[in-house]
Short mmCIF file of C-alpha atoms in Angstrom, two decimals:
data_model
loop_
_atom_site.label_atom_id
_atom_site.label_comp_id
_atom_site.label_asym_id
_atom_site.label_seq_id
_atom_site.Cartn_x
_atom_site.Cartn_y
_atom_site.Cartn_z
CA SER A 1 -2.29 11.29 -6.72
CA ALA A 2 -0.52 8.67 -8.72
CA VAL A 3 -2.34 6.30 -11.28
CA ILE A 4 -0.53 2.53 -10.44
CA SER A 5 -1.82 -0.34 -12.55
CA GLN A 6 -0.74 -3.79 -11.34
CA LYS A 7 -1.48 -7.18 -12.67
CA PRO A 8 -2.47 -9.84 -12.25
CA SER A 9 -4.81 -9.03 -9.73
CA ARG A 10 -4.79 -12.48 -8.62
CA ASP A 11 -3.32 -15.91 -9.62
CA ILE A 12 -3.05 -19.59 -8.42
CA CYS A 13 0.11 -21.02 -8.99
CA GLN A 14 1.52 -24.45 -8.50
CA ARG A 15 4.41 -24.86 -6.03
CA GLY A 16 7.98 -24.76 -7.76
CA THR A 17 6.89 -22.45 -10.22
CA SER A 18 7.63 -18.57 -10.61
CA LEU A 19 5.14 -15.85 -11.07
CA THR A 20 5.98 -12.20 -12.27
CA ILE A 21 3.94 -9.16 -11.28
CA GLN A 22 3.86 -5.89 -13.26
CA CYS A 23 3.64 -2.44 -12.04
CA GLN A 24 3.01 0.54 -14.26
CA VAL A 25 2.88 4.17 -13.11
CA ASP A 26 1.12 6.94 -15.27
CA SER A 27 4.28 9.26 -14.39
CA GLN A 28 7.82 9.11 -14.01
CA VAL A 29 9.05 8.30 -10.41
CA THR A 30 12.32 7.68 -9.06
CA MET A 31 11.67 4.94 -6.65
CA MET A 32 9.16 2.04 -6.64
CA PHE A 33 8.48 -0.17 -3.74
CA TRP A 34 7.36 -3.91 -3.42
CA TYR A 35 5.42 -4.94 -0.28
CA ARG A 36 4.54 -8.34 0.88
CA GLN A 37 1.23 -9.24 2.89
CA GLN A 38 0.77 -12.40 4.41
CA PRO A 39 -2.72 -13.42 5.36
CA GLY A 40 -4.29 -11.87 8.21
CA GLN A 41 -0.90 -9.61 8.59
CA SER A 42 0.57 -6.06 7.94
CA LEU A 43 2.39 -4.82 5.21
CA THR A 44 6.35 -5.58 5.02
CA LEU A 45 8.41 -3.87 2.55
CA ILE A 46 10.58 -6.49 0.37
CA ALA A 47 12.61 -4.14 -1.67
CA THR A 48 12.81 -0.69 -3.22
CA ALA A 49 13.70 -0.60 -6.96
CA ASN A 50 15.51 2.16 -8.51
CA GLN A 51 15.81 2.92 -12.27
CA GLY A 52 19.17 1.95 -13.32
CA SER A 53 20.36 0.28 -10.29
CA GLU A 54 20.00 -3.17 -8.43
CA ALA A 55 17.06 -3.02 -6.12
CA THR A 56 17.72 -2.78 -2.33
CA TYR A 57 16.46 -5.51 -0.54
CA GLU A 58 15.01 -5.80 3.05
CA SER A 59 16.15 -7.83 5.72
CA GLY A 60 14.90 -11.34 5.31
CA PHE A 61 14.32 -11.08 1.23
CA VAL A 62 16.77 -11.99 -1.01
CA ILE A 63 17.18 -11.31 -4.92
CA ASP A 64 17.20 -15.09 -5.64
CA LYS A 65 14.09 -15.52 -4.47
CA PHE A 66 12.34 -12.07 -5.43
CA PRO A 67 14.03 -10.84 -8.37
CA ILE A 68 13.09 -7.19 -9.27
CA SER A 69 13.46 -5.35 -12.72
CA ARG A 70 13.14 -1.46 -12.93
CA PRO A 71 13.82 -0.79 -17.04
CA ASN A 72 12.52 2.52 -16.90
CA LEU A 73 10.64 5.21 -14.62
CA THR A 74 7.49 4.08 -15.13
CA PHE A 75 7.77 0.34 -14.71
CA SER A 76 8.67 -2.41 -12.66
CA THR A 77 8.30 -6.33 -12.06
CA LEU A 78 8.83 -8.40 -9.18
CA THR A 79 9.28 -11.96 -9.80
CA VAL A 80 8.18 -14.61 -6.71
CA SER A 81 10.46 -17.56 -7.68
CA ASN A 82 10.28 -21.34 -6.90
CA MET A 83 7.16 -20.62 -4.92
CA SER A 84 5.84 -22.64 -2.13
CA PRO A 85 2.29 -22.19 -0.20
CA GLU A 86 4.05 -19.93 2.30
CA ASP A 87 4.35 -17.46 -0.31
CA SER A 88 0.82 -17.19 -0.62
CA SER A 89 0.06 -13.56 0.07
CA ILE A 90 -1.05 -10.10 -1.25
CA TYR A 91 1.81 -8.62 -3.04
CA LEU A 92 1.39 -4.72 -3.70
CA CYS A 93 3.57 -2.04 -5.52
CA SER A 94 3.84 1.46 -4.31
CA VAL A 95 5.39 4.88 -5.34
CA ASP A 96 5.89 8.18 -3.30
CA ARG A 97 4.41 11.38 -4.23
CA VAL A 98 7.23 13.24 -5.42
CA VAL A 99 6.78 16.62 -3.25
CA ARG A 100 6.08 15.08 0.43
CA GLY A 101 6.70 11.32 0.26
CA GLU A 102 3.03 10.45 0.64
CA ALA A 103 2.65 6.83 -0.67
CA PHE A 104 0.01 5.51 -3.14
CA PHE A 105 -0.78 1.70 -3.94
CA GLY A 106 -1.64 -0.47 -6.78
CA GLN A 107 -4.26 -2.80 -6.34
CA GLY A 108 -2.38 -5.66 -5.20
CA THR A 109 -1.77 -9.18 -6.63
CA ARG A 110 -3.41 -11.73 -4.51
CA LEU A 111 -1.32 -14.87 -5.03
CA THR A 112 -2.30 -18.44 -3.99
CA VAL A 113 0.26 -21.16 -4.21
CA VAL A 114 -1.40 -24.70 -4.00
CA GLY B 1 13.43 2.33 13.94
CA ILE B 2 9.97 3.72 14.27
CA GLN B 3 7.35 1.47 16.08
CA VAL B 4 3.50 1.76 15.26
CA GLU B 5 0.66 0.30 17.23
CA GLN B 6 -2.90 0.49 16.44
CA SER B 7 -5.89 -0.09 18.86
CA PRO B 8 -8.30 -1.96 18.95
CA PRO B 9 -7.27 -4.50 16.76
CA ASP B 10 -10.68 -5.40 16.14
CA LEU B 11 -14.00 -3.19 16.13
CA ILE B 12 -17.60 -4.18 15.36
CA LEU B 13 -20.08 -1.70 14.96
CA GLN B 14 -23.97 -1.46 14.05
CA GLU B 15 -24.52 0.79 11.11
CA GLY B 16 -24.85 4.49 11.75
CA ALA B 17 -22.41 4.24 14.93
CA ASN B 18 -19.24 6.26 15.46
CA SER B 19 -15.91 5.18 16.07
CA THR B 20 -12.47 6.11 16.79
CA LEU B 21 -9.43 4.36 15.73
CA ARG B 22 -5.90 5.07 17.58
CA CYS B 23 -2.51 5.05 16.17
CA ASN B 24 0.70 5.59 18.51
CA PHE B 25 4.10 6.01 17.19
CA SER B 26 7.27 5.55 19.12
CA ASP B 27 9.62 8.29 17.42
CA SER B 28 8.83 11.81 15.80
CA VAL B 29 7.35 11.67 12.31
CA ASN B 30 7.31 13.42 8.93
CA ASN B 31 5.12 11.14 7.34
CA LEU B 32 1.63 9.62 8.88
CA GLN B 33 -0.71 8.14 6.68
CA TRP B 34 -4.22 6.34 7.24
CA PHE B 35 -5.19 3.65 4.82
CA HIS B 36 -8.53 1.38 4.06
CA GLN B 37 -7.65 -1.88 2.75
CA ASN B 38 -10.91 -3.14 1.20
CA PRO B 39 -12.08 -6.75 1.08
CA TRP B 40 -10.50 -7.16 -2.38
CA GLY B 41 -7.08 -6.20 -0.66
CA GLN B 42 -7.04 -2.65 -2.10
CA LEU B 43 -5.29 0.13 -0.29
CA ILE B 44 -7.19 3.28 -0.31
CA ASN B 45 -5.41 6.39 0.92
CA LEU B 46 -7.33 8.37 3.37
CA PHE B 47 -5.18 11.00 4.80
CA TYR B 48 -1.76 12.31 4.73
CA ILE B 49 -1.67 13.76 8.27
CA PRO B 50 1.94 14.06 9.92
CA SER B 51 0.53 16.84 12.18
CA GLY B 52 -2.92 18.67 12.61
CA THR B 53 -6.64 17.84 11.66
CA LYS B 54 -8.18 17.07 8.13
CA GLN B 55 -11.78 16.14 7.36
CA ASN B 56 -13.19 14.16 4.27
CA GLY B 57 -16.74 13.83 4.26
CA ARG B 58 -17.58 11.40 7.45
CA LEU B 59 -14.21 10.88 8.07
CA SER B 60 -11.70 12.79 9.85
CA ALA B 61 -8.26 12.59 11.20
CA THR B 62 -5.95 14.18 14.06
CA THR B 63 -2.42 14.01 14.58
CA VAL B 64 -0.84 15.30 17.79
CA ALA B 65 2.79 14.92 16.86
CA THR B 66 4.21 16.13 20.06
CA GLU B 67 2.26 13.53 22.01
CA ARG B 68 2.94 10.72 19.22
CA TYR B 69 -0.50 9.63 18.33
CA SER B 70 -2.97 9.98 15.48
CA LEU B 71 -6.81 9.15 15.59
CA LEU B 72 -9.06 8.51 12.87
CA TYR B 73 -12.61 9.16 13.34
CA ILE B 74 -15.47 7.55 11.38
CA SER B 75 -19.18 8.90 12.02
CA SER B 76 -22.48 7.42 10.81
CA SER B 77 -20.65 4.24 9.65
CA GLN B 78 -22.03 2.39 6.89
CA THR B 79 -21.16 -1.17 5.64
CA THR B 80 -19.04 -0.23 2.96
CA ASP B 81 -16.55 1.35 5.74
CA SER B 82 -15.94 -2.39 6.75
CA GLY B 83 -12.18 -3.63 5.76
CA VAL B 84 -9.05 -3.14 7.68
CA TYR B 85 -7.62 0.48 8.72
CA PHE B 86 -4.05 0.79 8.43
CA CYS B 87 -1.74 3.43 9.90
CA ALA B 88 1.66 3.83 8.55
CA ALA B 89 4.46 6.23 9.73
CA SER B 90 8.31 7.00 8.80
CA GLY B 91 10.89 9.60 10.14
CA GLY B 92 11.92 10.92 7.14
CA GLY B 93 13.65 10.18 3.66
CA SER B 94 11.65 8.07 1.20
CA GLN B 95 9.00 5.88 1.86
CA GLY B 96 11.56 3.15 2.37
CA ASN B 97 11.06 3.83 5.96
CA LEU B 98 7.41 3.70 6.14
CA ILE B 99 6.48 1.41 8.98
CA PHE B 100 2.83 -0.22 8.91
CA GLY B 101 1.02 -0.95 12.39
CA LYS B 102 -0.89 -4.30 12.39
CA GLY B 103 -4.13 -2.62 11.48
CA THR B 104 -7.69 -2.45 12.98
CA LYS B 105 -10.19 -4.75 11.14
CA LEU B 106 -13.74 -3.07 11.17
CA SER B 107 -16.80 -4.85 10.50
CA VAL B 108 -19.83 -2.75 10.13
CA LYS B 109 -23.30 -4.53 10.80
CA PRO B 110 -26.37 -3.52 8.90
#
């Protein structure tokens, strides 16, 4: 299994500010994934981050709101920009196990916007 | 794309009881996973099981791919089993196609 370190684990932020979430993997991976889980809901894929290219965003998510960096094969960041209370969610990063596509998740970032 | 439905949405058990959680999916899959989300929000991998049967301690899972469903069995439940259980599936390629069900919220009472 992959070891994925995500930080911060939680934060309380003022509306209008931005928060950058970091995700570090213990081995090189081609793709990293960012999910959002709104309160009481399931997980929704925000974007796929490939090293050396722009992230691919899912319908309903835009780069201006959720800019992503992928500077190397073990690290990625997700920024939640110009936050509003509706952005209060758990944000999770994930990677595939190379051989068969099994997904592993970081411990998540619980974001509260006040 | 694939649709994933889980049942029941909520389940309350007394400690020591057994339970079965169900996951139906709308199309053939080559990735089917079960996760447990603990109260702190962390997703724990339980099973990678696109077909067949696996067991890990008190937990076991069976996926019948031809009939498009998967079952998660929890035996002799403990309070630490509480949380939300998610089923997720994809029809191929990378995880970008991984679709999550809405989850089953399990509460185990002492």
